[in-house]
PDB file of C-alpha atoms and ligand atoms in Angstrom:
ATOM      1  CA  MET D   1     -18.661  -3.481  26.345  1.00 47.00           C
ATOM      2  CA  ASN D   2     -14.931  -4.222  26.256  1.00 49.00           C
ATOM      3  CA  THR D   3     -12.351  -2.309  24.266  1.00 47.00           C
ATOM      4  CA  PRO D   4     -10.091  -4.863  22.538  1.00 48.00           C
ATOM      5  CA  GLN D   5      -6.662  -4.897  24.147  1.00 50.00           C
ATOM      6  CA  ASN D   6      -3.928  -4.320  21.636  1.00 48.00           C
ATOM      7  CA  SER D   7      -0.256  -4.593  22.408  1.00 45.00           C
ATOM      8  CA  LEU D   8       0.950  -4.077  18.836  1.00 42.00           C
ATOM      9  CA  PRO D   9       3.285  -1.121  18.304  1.00 39.00           C
ATOM     10  CA  ALA D  10       1.930   1.710  16.167  1.00 45.00           C
ATOM     11  CA  ALA D  11       2.580   0.565  12.607  1.00 46.00           C
ATOM     12  CA  PRO D  12       3.056   2.715   9.509  1.00 43.00           C
ATOM     13  CA  PRO D  13       0.074   2.673   7.184  1.00 43.00           C
ATOM     14  CA  TYR D  14      -0.040  -0.713   5.472  1.00 46.00           C
ATOM     15  CA  GLY D  15       0.529  -0.668   1.735  1.00 48.00           C
ATOM     16  CA  LEU D  16       0.992   3.087   1.404  1.00 51.00           C
ATOM     17  CA  SER D  17       4.026   4.956   0.182  1.00 58.00           C
ATOM     18  CA  ALA D  18       5.296   7.774   2.364  1.00 58.00           C
ATOM     19  CA  GLY D  19       3.228  10.865   1.798  1.00 61.00           C
ATOM     20  CA  ASP D  20       0.172   9.014   0.433  1.00 61.00           C
ATOM     21  CA  THR D  21      -3.027  10.131   2.082  1.00 66.00           C
ATOM     22  CA  PRO D  22      -5.964   7.924   1.191  1.00 68.00           C
ATOM     23  CA  LYS D  23      -9.220   9.822   0.813  1.00 86.00           C
ATOM     24  CA  LYS D  24     -11.819   8.468   3.204  1.00 93.00           C
ATOM     25  CA  VAL D  25     -14.798   6.860   1.487  1.00 96.00           C
ATOM     26  CA  SER D  26     -18.041   8.496   2.570  1.00 95.00           C
ATOM     27  CA  VAL D  27     -21.707   8.135   1.710  1.00 94.00           C
ATOM     28  CA  GLN D  28     -21.177  10.942  -0.832  1.00 95.00           C
ATOM     29  CA  THR D  29     -18.369   8.905  -2.446  1.00 95.00           C
ATOM     30  CA  PHE D  30     -20.897   6.193  -3.347  1.00 95.00           C
ATOM     31  CA  ALA D  31     -23.129   8.758  -5.052  1.00 93.00           C
ATOM     32  CA  ASP D  32     -20.103  10.132  -6.949  1.00 94.00           C
ATOM     33  CA  MET D  33     -18.999   6.620  -7.960  1.00 95.00           C
ATOM     34  CA  ARG D  34     -22.479   5.833  -9.174  1.00 91.00           C
ATOM     35  CA  ALA D  35     -22.585   9.078 -11.176  1.00 91.00           C
ATOM     36  CA  ARG D  36     -19.349   8.207 -12.989  1.00 93.00           C
ATOM     37  CA  GLY D  37     -20.325   4.544 -13.409  1.00 94.00           C
ATOM     38  CA  GLU D  38     -17.681   3.165 -11.066  1.00 96.00           C
ATOM     39  CA  LYS D  39     -18.683  -0.016  -9.242  1.00 98.00           C
ATOM     40  CA  ILE D  40     -18.378  -0.268  -5.463  1.00 98.00           C
ATOM     41  CA  ALA D  41     -16.284  -3.144  -4.086  1.00 98.00           C
ATOM     42  CA  MET D  42     -17.336  -4.357  -0.640  1.00 98.00           C
ATOM     43  CA  LEU D  43     -16.003  -7.284   1.400  1.00 98.00           C
ATOM     44  CA  THR D  44     -16.855  -8.536   4.841  1.00 98.00           C
ATOM     45  CA  ALA D  45     -14.207  -8.188   7.555  1.00 98.00           C
ATOM     46  CA  TYR D  46     -14.101  -9.267  11.161  1.00 98.00           C
ATOM     47  CA  ASP D  47     -10.607  -8.548  12.461  1.00 98.00           C
ATOM     48  CA  ALA D  48      -7.913  -5.868  12.306  1.00 98.00           C
ATOM     49  CA  THR D  49      -5.348  -7.659  10.131  1.00 97.00           C
ATOM     50  CA  PHE D  50      -7.651  -8.735   7.308  1.00 98.00           C
ATOM     51  CA  ALA D  51      -9.438  -5.376   7.464  1.00 98.00           C
ATOM     52  CA  ALA D  52      -6.082  -3.601   7.023  1.00 97.00           C
ATOM     53  CA  VAL D  53      -5.124  -5.827   4.094  1.00 97.00           C
ATOM     54  CA  ALA D  54      -8.530  -5.303   2.432  1.00 97.00           C
ATOM     55  CA  ASP D  55      -8.324  -1.544   2.932  1.00 96.00           C
ATOM     56  CA  ALA D  56      -4.824  -1.476   1.474  1.00 94.00           C
ATOM     57  CA  ALA D  57      -6.050  -3.592  -1.457  1.00 96.00           C
ATOM     58  CA  GLY D  58      -8.526  -0.860  -2.387  1.00 96.00           C
ATOM     59  CA  VAL D  59     -11.772  -2.359  -1.089  1.00 97.00           C
ATOM     60  CA  ASP D  60     -14.148   0.616  -0.862  1.00 97.00           C
ATOM     61  CA  THR D  61     -16.270  -0.535   2.027  1.00 98.00           C
ATOM     62  CA  LEU D  62     -15.985  -3.232   4.678  1.00 98.00           C
ATOM     63  CA  LEU D  63     -19.007  -4.958   6.132  1.00 99.00           C
ATOM     64  CA  VAL D  64     -18.667  -6.278   9.657  1.00 98.00           C
ATOM     65  CA  GLY D  65     -21.269  -8.902   8.879  1.00 98.00           C
ATOM     66  CA  ASP D  66     -23.175 -11.036  11.332  1.00 98.00           C
ATOM     67  CA  SER D  67     -21.938 -13.829   9.043  1.00 97.00           C
ATOM     68  CA  LEU D  68     -19.241 -13.861  11.736  1.00 98.00           C
ATOM     69  CA  GLY D  69     -21.639 -16.262  13.478  1.00 97.00           C
ATOM     70  CA  MET D  70     -20.630 -18.770  10.810  1.00 95.00           C
ATOM     71  CA  VAL D  71     -17.106 -17.844   9.750  1.00 96.00           C
ATOM     72  CA  CYS D  72     -15.674 -16.799  13.140  1.00 97.00           C
ATOM     73  CA  GLN D  73     -17.883 -18.648  15.624  1.00 97.00           C
ATOM     74  CA  GLY D  74     -18.474 -21.795  13.560  1.00 95.00           C
ATOM     75  CA  GLY D  75     -22.256 -21.699  13.980  1.00 94.00           C
ATOM     76  CA  ASN D  76     -24.747 -22.522  11.268  1.00 90.00           C
ATOM     77  CA  GLY D  77     -26.452 -19.125  11.073  1.00 93.00           C
ATOM     78  CA  THR D  78     -26.480 -15.503  12.155  1.00 96.00           C
ATOM     79  CA  VAL D  79     -29.265 -15.585  14.748  1.00 96.00           C
ATOM     80  CA  GLY D  80     -27.002 -16.323  17.729  1.00 96.00           C
ATOM     81  CA  VAL D  81     -24.760 -13.291  17.124  1.00 98.00           C
ATOM     82  CA  SER D  82     -25.082 -10.687  19.897  1.00 98.00           C
ATOM     83  CA  LEU D  83     -24.717  -6.919  19.831  1.00 98.00           C
ATOM     84  CA  ASP D  84     -21.620  -7.293  22.040  1.00 98.00           C
ATOM     85  CA  ASP D  85     -20.105  -9.633  19.412  1.00 98.00           C
ATOM     86  CA  MET D  86     -20.797  -7.025  16.718  1.00 98.00           C
ATOM     87  CA  VAL D  87     -19.318  -4.205  18.823  1.00 98.00           C
ATOM     88  CA  TYR D  88     -16.157  -6.214  19.488  1.00 98.00           C
ATOM     89  CA  HIS D  89     -15.574  -7.138  15.830  1.00 98.00           C
ATOM     90  CA  THR D  90     -16.412  -3.597  14.685  1.00 98.00           C
ATOM     91  CA  GLN D  91     -13.759  -2.238  17.051  1.00 98.00           C
ATOM     92  CA  CYS D  92     -11.236  -4.735  15.635  1.00 98.00           C
ATOM     93  CA  VAL D  93     -12.029  -3.798  12.025  1.00 98.00           C
ATOM     94  CA  ALA D  94     -11.952  -0.065  12.792  1.00 98.00           C
ATOM     95  CA  GLU D  95      -8.508  -0.498  14.330  1.00 97.00           C
ATOM     96  CA  GLY D  96      -7.261  -2.305  11.207  1.00 97.00           C
ATOM     97  CA  VAL D  97      -8.599   0.377   8.885  1.00 97.00           C
ATOM     98  CA  ARG D  98      -7.097   3.104  11.090  1.00 95.00           C
ATOM     99  CA  ARG D  99      -3.673   1.478  10.662  1.00 93.00           C
ATOM    100  CA  THR D 100      -3.830   1.740   6.883  1.00 90.00           C
ATOM    101  CA  GLY D 101      -4.880   5.354   6.835  1.00 84.00           C
ATOM    102  CA  GLY D 102      -8.594   4.661   7.076  1.00 86.00           C
ATOM    103  CA  ARG D 103      -9.954   4.759   3.522  1.00 95.00           C
ATOM    104  CA  ALA D 104     -12.709   2.108   3.576  1.00 97.00           C
ATOM    105  CA  LEU D 105     -16.130   2.987   4.969  1.00 98.00           C
ATOM    106  CA  ILE D 106     -17.174   0.547   7.693  1.00 98.00           C
ATOM    107  CA  VAL D 107     -20.717  -0.817   7.743  1.00 98.00           C
ATOM    108  CA  ALA D 108     -21.771  -2.964  10.716  1.00 98.00           C
ATOM    109  CA  ASP D 109     -24.725  -5.331  10.933  1.00 98.00           C
ATOM    110  CA  LEU D 110     -27.395  -4.779  13.544  1.00 98.00           C
ATOM    111  CA  PRO D 111     -27.747  -8.370  14.749  1.00 98.00           C
ATOM    112  CA  PHE D 112     -30.968 -10.305  15.227  1.00 98.00           C
ATOM    113  CA  GLY D 113     -32.840  -9.079  18.307  1.00 98.00           C
ATOM    114  CA  SER D 114     -31.077  -5.694  18.480  1.00 98.00           C
ATOM    115  CA  TYR D 115     -33.573  -3.629  16.435  1.00 98.00           C
ATOM    116  CA  GLN D 116     -36.849  -5.527  16.141  1.00 97.00           C
ATOM    117  CA  VAL D 117     -38.348  -4.617  19.528  1.00 98.00           C
ATOM    118  CA  SER D 118     -38.690  -0.860  18.994  1.00 98.00           C
ATOM    119  CA  LYS D 119     -37.139   2.091  17.176  1.00 98.00           C
ATOM    120  CA  GLU D 120     -35.634   3.171  20.501  1.00 98.00           C
ATOM    121  CA  GLN D 121     -33.943  -0.212  20.822  1.00 98.00           C
ATOM    122  CA  ALA D 122     -32.648   0.172  17.259  1.00 98.00           C
ATOM    123  CA  ILE D 123     -31.098   3.613  17.853  1.00 98.00           C
ATOM    124  CA  VAL D 124     -29.397   2.473  21.080  1.00 98.00           C
ATOM    125  CA  SER D 125     -27.946  -0.561  19.249  1.00 98.00           C
ATOM    126  CA  ALA D 126     -26.915   1.563  16.252  1.00 98.00           C
ATOM    127  CA  MET D 127     -25.172   4.057  18.544  1.00 98.00           C
ATOM    128  CA  ALA D 128     -23.173   1.216  20.125  1.00 98.00           C
ATOM    129  CA  LEU D 129     -21.957   0.158  16.652  1.00 98.00           C
ATOM    130  CA  MET D 130     -21.189   3.742  15.599  1.00 98.00           C
ATOM    131  CA  SER D 131     -19.232   4.299  18.839  1.00 98.00           C
ATOM    132  CA  ALA D 132     -17.294   1.118  18.048  1.00 98.00           C
ATOM    133  CA  GLY D 133     -16.171   2.584  14.698  1.00 98.00           C
ATOM    134  CA  ALA D 134     -18.942   1.894  12.180  1.00 98.00           C
ATOM    135  CA  GLN D 135     -19.947   4.672   9.786  1.00 98.00           C
ATOM    136  CA  MET D 136     -23.179   2.993   8.703  1.00 98.00           C
ATOM    137  CA  VAL D 137     -25.406   0.229  10.087  1.00 98.00           C
ATOM    138  CA  LYS D 138     -27.201  -2.484   8.144  1.00 98.00           C
ATOM    139  CA  LEU D 139     -30.563  -3.970   9.008  1.00 98.00           C
ATOM    140  CA  GLU D 140     -32.525  -6.704   7.293  1.00 98.00           C
ATOM    141  CA  GLY D 141     -36.050  -6.697   5.941  1.00 97.00           C
ATOM    142  CA  GLY D 142     -38.715  -4.585   4.284  1.00 94.00           C
ATOM    143  CA  GLY D 143     -42.087  -3.312   5.501  1.00 88.00           C
ATOM    144  CA  TRP D 144     -41.796  -2.087   9.093  1.00 93.00           C
ATOM    145  CA  VAL D 145     -37.982  -1.853   8.761  1.00 97.00           C
ATOM    146  CA  ALA D 146     -38.398   1.292   6.621  1.00 98.00           C
ATOM    147  CA  ASP D 147     -39.848   3.182   9.624  1.00 98.00           C
ATOM    148  CA  THR D 148     -36.917   2.102  11.769  1.00 98.00           C
ATOM    149  CA  ALA D 149     -34.495   3.098   9.001  1.00 98.00           C
ATOM    150  CA  ARG D 150     -36.078   6.571   8.849  1.00 98.00           C
ATOM    151  CA  PHE D 151     -35.842   6.911  12.636  1.00 98.00           C
ATOM    152  CA  LEU D 152     -32.106   6.106  12.513  1.00 98.00           C
ATOM    153  CA  VAL D 153     -31.365   8.342   9.512  1.00 98.00           C
ATOM    154  CA  GLU D 154     -33.177  11.284  11.136  1.00 98.00           C
ATOM    155  CA  ARG D 155     -30.891  10.837  14.132  1.00 98.00           C
ATOM    156  CA  GLY D 156     -27.711  10.917  12.065  1.00 98.00           C
ATOM    157  CA  VAL D 157     -27.089   7.205  11.514  1.00 98.00           C
ATOM    158  CA  PRO D 158     -26.464   6.262   7.855  1.00 98.00           C
ATOM    159  CA  VAL D 159     -28.428   3.133   6.987  1.00 98.00           C
ATOM    160  CA  CYS D 160     -27.932   0.193   4.644  1.00 98.00           C
ATOM    161  CA  GLY D 161     -30.959  -2.051   4.013  1.00 98.00           C
ATOM    162  CA  HIS D 162     -30.785  -5.761   3.191  1.00 98.00           C
ATOM    163  CA  LEU D 163     -33.452  -7.458   1.077  1.00 98.00           C
ATOM    164  CA  GLY D 164     -33.885 -10.710  -0.815  1.00 97.00           C
ATOM    165  CA  LEU D 165     -32.413 -13.613   1.110  1.00 97.00           C
ATOM    166  CA  THR D 166     -32.223 -12.197   4.635  1.00 97.00           C
ATOM    167  CA  PRO D 167     -30.181 -14.678   6.713  1.00 96.00           C
ATOM    168  CA  GLN D 168     -31.621 -13.557  10.086  1.00 96.00           C
ATOM    169  CA  THR D 169     -35.083 -14.687   8.982  1.00 93.00           C
ATOM    170  CA  VAL D 170     -34.046 -17.579   6.787  1.00 91.00           C
ATOM    171  CA  SER D 171     -36.381 -19.983   8.601  1.00 85.00           C
ATOM    172  CA  SER D 172     -39.425 -17.915   7.627  1.00 86.00           C
ATOM    173  CA  LEU D 173     -38.161 -17.785   4.018  1.00 87.00           C
ATOM    174  CA  GLY D 174     -38.068 -21.579   3.837  1.00 80.00           C
ATOM    175  CA  GLY D 175     -34.277 -21.899   3.585  1.00 83.00           C
ATOM    176  CA  PHE D 176     -31.413 -20.409   1.586  1.00 86.00           C
ATOM    177  CA  ARG D 177     -33.184 -19.910  -1.715  1.00 91.00           C
ATOM    178  CA  VAL D 178     -33.422 -17.268  -4.428  1.00 94.00           C
ATOM    179  CA  GLN D 179     -36.019 -14.581  -3.607  1.00 95.00           C
ATOM    180  CA  GLY D 180     -38.243 -12.560  -5.955  1.00 96.00           C
ATOM    181  CA  ARG D 181     -38.738 -15.242  -8.581  1.00 95.00           C
ATOM    182  CA  THR D 182     -42.526 -14.854  -8.741  1.00 96.00           C
ATOM    183  CA  ASP D 183     -44.214 -11.690 -10.056  1.00 97.00           C
ATOM    184  CA  GLU D 184     -45.629 -11.076  -6.592  1.00 97.00           C
ATOM    185  CA  GLY D 185     -42.285 -11.603  -4.864  1.00 96.00           C
ATOM    186  CA  ALA D 186     -40.515  -9.329  -7.363  1.00 98.00           C
ATOM    187  CA  ALA D 187     -43.132  -6.585  -6.913  1.00 98.00           C
ATOM    188  CA  ARG D 188     -42.765  -6.814  -3.115  1.00 97.00           C
ATOM    189  CA  LEU D 189     -38.986  -6.488  -3.356  1.00 98.00           C
ATOM    190  CA  ARG D 190     -39.340  -3.421  -5.604  1.00 98.00           C
ATOM    191  CA  GLU D 191     -41.808  -1.835  -3.176  1.00 98.00           C
ATOM    192  CA  ASP D 192     -39.645  -2.582  -0.128  1.00 98.00           C
ATOM    193  CA  SER D 193     -36.547  -1.205  -1.888  1.00 98.00           C
ATOM    194  CA  ALA D 194     -38.362   2.013  -2.794  1.00 98.00           C
ATOM    195  CA  ALA D 195     -39.639   2.351   0.799  1.00 98.00           C
ATOM    196  CA  LEU D 196     -36.111   1.981   2.163  1.00 98.00           C
ATOM    197  CA  GLU D 197     -34.758   4.591  -0.236  1.00 98.00           C
ATOM    198  CA  ALA D 198     -37.622   6.947   0.672  1.00 98.00           C
ATOM    199  CA  ALA D 199     -36.735   6.398   4.345  1.00 98.00           C
ATOM    200  CA  GLY D 200     -33.216   7.648   3.632  1.00 98.00           C
ATOM    201  CA  ALA D 201     -31.238   4.395   3.282  1.00 98.00           C
ATOM    202  CA  THR D 202     -28.185   5.187   1.151  1.00 98.00           C
ATOM    203  CA  MET D 203     -27.094   1.603   0.576  1.00 98.00           C
ATOM    204  CA  LEU D 204     -29.043  -1.600  -0.014  1.00 98.00           C
ATOM    205  CA  VAL D 205     -27.703  -5.146  -0.093  1.00 98.00           C
ATOM    206  CA  LEU D 206     -29.660  -7.392  -2.464  1.00 98.00           C
ATOM    207  CA  GLU D 207     -28.918 -11.041  -1.711  1.00 98.00           C
ATOM    208  CA  MET D 208     -29.840 -13.939  -3.968  1.00 97.00           C
ATOM    209  CA  VAL D 209     -32.295 -12.227  -6.274  1.00 97.00           C
ATOM    210  CA  PRO D 210     -32.537 -12.718 -10.047  1.00 98.00           C
ATOM    211  CA  ALA D 211     -30.067 -10.538 -11.968  1.00 98.00           C
ATOM    212  CA  ALA D 212     -32.788  -8.816 -14.012  1.00 98.00           C
ATOM    213  CA  LEU D 213     -34.744  -7.890 -10.878  1.00 98.00           C
ATOM    214  CA  ALA D 214     -31.636  -6.539  -9.092  1.00 98.00           C
ATOM    215  CA  ALA D 215     -30.842  -4.421 -12.170  1.00 98.00           C
ATOM    216  CA  ALA D 216     -34.421  -3.095 -12.254  1.00 98.00           C
ATOM    217  CA  ILE D 217     -34.287  -2.206  -8.536  1.00 98.00           C
ATOM    218  CA  THR D 218     -30.956  -0.437  -9.111  1.00 98.00           C
ATOM    219  CA  ALA D 219     -32.532   1.628 -11.892  1.00 97.00           C
ATOM    220  CA  ASP D 220     -35.486   2.417  -9.586  1.00 96.00           C
ATOM    221  CA  LEU D 221     -33.210   3.813  -6.845  1.00 97.00           C
ATOM    222  CA  PRO D 222     -31.125   6.810  -7.934  1.00 95.00           C
ATOM    223  CA  ALA D 223     -30.211   7.788  -4.343  1.00 95.00           C
ATOM    224  CA  CYS D 224     -29.321   4.399  -2.954  1.00 97.00           C
ATOM    225  CA  ALA D 225     -26.269   2.291  -3.833  1.00 97.00           C
ATOM    226  CA  THR D 226     -27.381  -1.286  -4.424  1.00 98.00           C
ATOM    227  CA  ILE D 227     -24.805  -3.919  -3.508  1.00 98.00           C
ATOM    228  CA  GLY D 228     -25.395  -7.376  -4.910  1.00 98.00           C
ATOM    229  CA  ILE D 229     -24.468 -10.797  -3.590  1.00 98.00           C
ATOM    230  CA  GLY D 230     -25.746 -13.498  -5.883  1.00 97.00           C
ATOM    231  CA  ALA D 231     -27.740 -10.794  -7.663  1.00 98.00           C
ATOM    232  CA  GLY D 232     -25.926 -10.428 -10.975  1.00 98.00           C
ATOM    233  CA  ARG D 233     -23.804  -7.609 -12.307  1.00 97.00           C
ATOM    234  CA  GLY D 234     -26.484  -4.914 -12.691  1.00 97.00           C
ATOM    235  CA  THR D 235     -26.114  -3.516  -9.155  1.00 98.00           C
ATOM    236  CA  ALA D 236     -24.038  -0.476  -8.161  1.00 98.00           C
ATOM    237  CA  GLY D 237     -21.560  -2.717  -6.349  1.00 98.00           C
ATOM    238  CA  GLN D 238     -20.800  -6.211  -5.092  1.00 98.00           C
ATOM    239  CA  VAL D 239     -20.114  -7.828  -1.742  1.00 98.00           C
ATOM    240  CA  LEU D 240     -18.701 -11.226  -0.847  1.00 98.00           C
ATOM    241  CA  VAL D 241     -17.925 -12.871   2.460  1.00 98.00           C
ATOM    242  CA  MET D 242     -14.142 -12.577   2.707  1.00 98.00           C
ATOM    243  CA  HIS D 243     -13.595 -16.215   3.629  1.00 98.00           C
ATOM    244  CA  ASP D 244     -15.606 -17.343   0.592  1.00 97.00           C
ATOM    245  CA  MET D 245     -13.616 -15.252  -1.883  1.00 98.00           C
ATOM    246  CA  LEU D 246     -10.393 -16.543  -0.310  1.00 98.00           C
ATOM    247  CA  GLY D 247     -11.631 -20.105  -0.851  1.00 96.00           C
ATOM    248  CA  VAL D 248     -11.822 -20.990   2.856  1.00 95.00           C
ATOM    249  CA  ASN D 249     -15.239 -22.161   3.853  1.00 87.00           C
ATOM    250  CA  LEU D 250     -16.543 -24.680   6.400  1.00 84.00           C
ATOM    251  CA  GLY D 251     -19.575 -25.466   4.256  1.00 81.00           C
ATOM    252  CA  ARG D 252     -20.502 -25.631   0.617  1.00 85.00           C
ATOM    253  CA  MET D 253     -19.437 -22.735  -1.623  1.00 89.00           C
ATOM    254  CA  ALA D 254     -22.464 -20.918  -3.059  1.00 93.00           C
ATOM    255  CA  LYS D 255     -22.820 -20.683  -6.849  1.00 93.00           C
ATOM    256  CA  PHE D 256     -22.364 -16.901  -6.789  1.00 96.00           C
ATOM    257  CA  VAL D 257     -18.896 -17.068  -5.193  1.00 97.00           C
ATOM    258  CA  ARG D 258     -15.585 -16.921  -7.067  1.00 97.00           C
ATOM    259  CA  ASN D 259     -12.395 -18.064  -5.334  1.00 97.00           C
ATOM    260  CA  PHE D 260     -10.025 -15.151  -5.968  1.00 98.00           C
ATOM    261  CA  MET D 261      -7.078 -16.984  -4.398  1.00 97.00           C
ATOM    262  CA  GLU D 262      -6.894 -19.082  -7.557  1.00 97.00           C
ATOM    263  CA  GLY D 263      -4.162 -17.520  -9.638  1.00 96.00           C
ATOM    264  CA  SER D 264      -3.312 -14.934  -6.960  1.00 96.00           C
ATOM    265  CA  ASP D 265      -0.041 -14.624  -5.146  1.00 95.00           C
ATOM    266  CA  GLY D 266      -1.371 -14.164  -1.605  1.00 96.00           C
ATOM    267  CA  VAL D 267      -4.329 -12.624   0.192  1.00 97.00           C
ATOM    268  CA  LYS D 268      -3.711  -8.994  -0.738  1.00 97.00           C
ATOM    269  CA  ALA D 269      -3.320  -9.916  -4.420  1.00 97.00           C
ATOM    270  CA  ALA D 270      -6.589 -11.910  -4.251  1.00 98.00           C
ATOM    271  CA  MET D 271      -8.387  -8.907  -2.796  1.00 97.00           C
ATOM    272  CA  GLU D 272      -6.871  -6.600  -5.430  1.00 97.00           C
ATOM    273  CA  SER D 273      -8.044  -9.019  -8.084  1.00 97.00           C
ATOM    274  CA  TYR D 274     -11.569  -8.960  -6.555  1.00 98.00           C
ATOM    275  CA  VAL D 275     -11.596  -5.138  -6.580  1.00 97.00           C
ATOM    276  CA  ARG D 276     -10.418  -5.099 -10.213  1.00 97.00           C
ATOM    277  CA  ALA D 277     -12.997  -7.678 -11.274  1.00 98.00           C
ATOM    278  CA  VAL D 278     -15.846  -5.784  -9.601  1.00 98.00           C
ATOM    279  CA  LYS D 279     -14.718  -2.482 -11.130  1.00 97.00           C
ATOM    280  CA  ASP D 280     -14.192  -3.821 -14.653  1.00 97.00           C
ATOM    281  CA  GLY D 281     -17.454  -5.799 -14.528  1.00 97.00           C
ATOM    282  CA  SER D 282     -15.853  -9.224 -14.973  1.00 97.00           C
ATOM    283  CA  PHE D 283     -17.261 -10.333 -11.600  1.00 98.00           C
ATOM    284  CA  PRO D 284     -19.912 -11.511 -11.328  1.00 97.00           C
ATOM    285  CA  ASP D 285     -20.234 -13.366 -14.583  1.00 94.00           C
ATOM    286  CA  ASP D 286     -24.022 -13.619 -14.882  1.00 92.00           C
ATOM    287  CA  ALA D 287     -23.771 -16.914 -16.740  1.00 91.00           C
ATOM    288  CA  LYS D 288     -21.902 -18.487 -13.810  1.00 89.00           C
ATOM    289  CA  HIS D 289     -22.712 -16.527 -10.653  1.00 90.00           C
ATOM    290  CA  ALA D 290     -26.295 -15.351 -11.045  1.00 91.00           C
ATOM    291  CA  TRP D 291     -29.834 -16.678 -11.526  1.00 94.00           C
TER     292      TRP D 291
HETATM  293  O1  LIG U 301     -23.451 -10.814   7.272  1.00 78.55           O
HETATM  294  C1  LIG U 301     -23.014 -10.737   6.118  1.00 78.55           C
HETATM  295  O2  LIG U 301     -21.880 -11.107   5.808  1.00 78.55           O
HETATM  296  C2  LIG U 301     -23.889 -10.187   5.095  1.00 78.55           C
HETATM  297  C3  LIG U 301     -23.450 -10.338   3.665  1.00 78.55           C
HETATM  298  C4  LIG U 301     -23.694 -11.710   3.229  1.00 78.55           C
HETATM  299  C5  LIG U 301     -24.114  -9.356   2.782  1.00 78.55           C
HETATM  300  O3  LIG U 301     -24.925  -9.682   5.394  1.00 78.55           O
END
């Protein structure tokens, strides 16, 4: 496991006035935000510079997503991403957030093949990500994943689940399509969400599920912050892949994405506009970005 070499001089916190001390976002912060009805703004990040800009723009939580397999490595999925890749990018993001004063909470994806073999494999992988600077790890799936989530939580690792369209298992889902459209599929998603919350997961990404279902799951889970992507506006927060919301994408832009660079004067302004839109509820617009 290599530590990224960094020859940059120590920089003053990006975007802060002298004397400002940003309050670190914690798992408790999400519960407090939920209690006062404030939405959580999450973006993916993969490197120090963009992580610093996003943190300075007020993004509450950064996801070092295995979507880096597509946006950084140019692949067509997440399955080829290794634990070493995740550790490296988590270290880069943690360094960026440290430079700005370290407000955003960092969540890192457990990549495909790093947690499926056994709970012991999962905790070793999670510890590598936590040592690299993550404050929470994300794992995909329902059913057996709840037991693994409980095992991690009991050992001090905060856990984020990921249900709906789970990119690591997209081939078994029959492609990138909306999940939970049938009564049976919706009931399974509700059960899996409840099992993850009962296992101690404090965050849950819901990807490409109908808006009404995501809102119902959010209401079902008082102790778990739901974060939607293509899941309508009824979740506790939103996440987008950073490259998508900046309008740079090697493929086709999904329906649920908005390009925040349009009308923004630079990357930081686009991210500030994303944070504002999530917080004031103007993104997503269910008529345009949801199913
Ligand atoms: O890897 C990723 O970027 C993700 C988001 C799409 C939620 O899991």
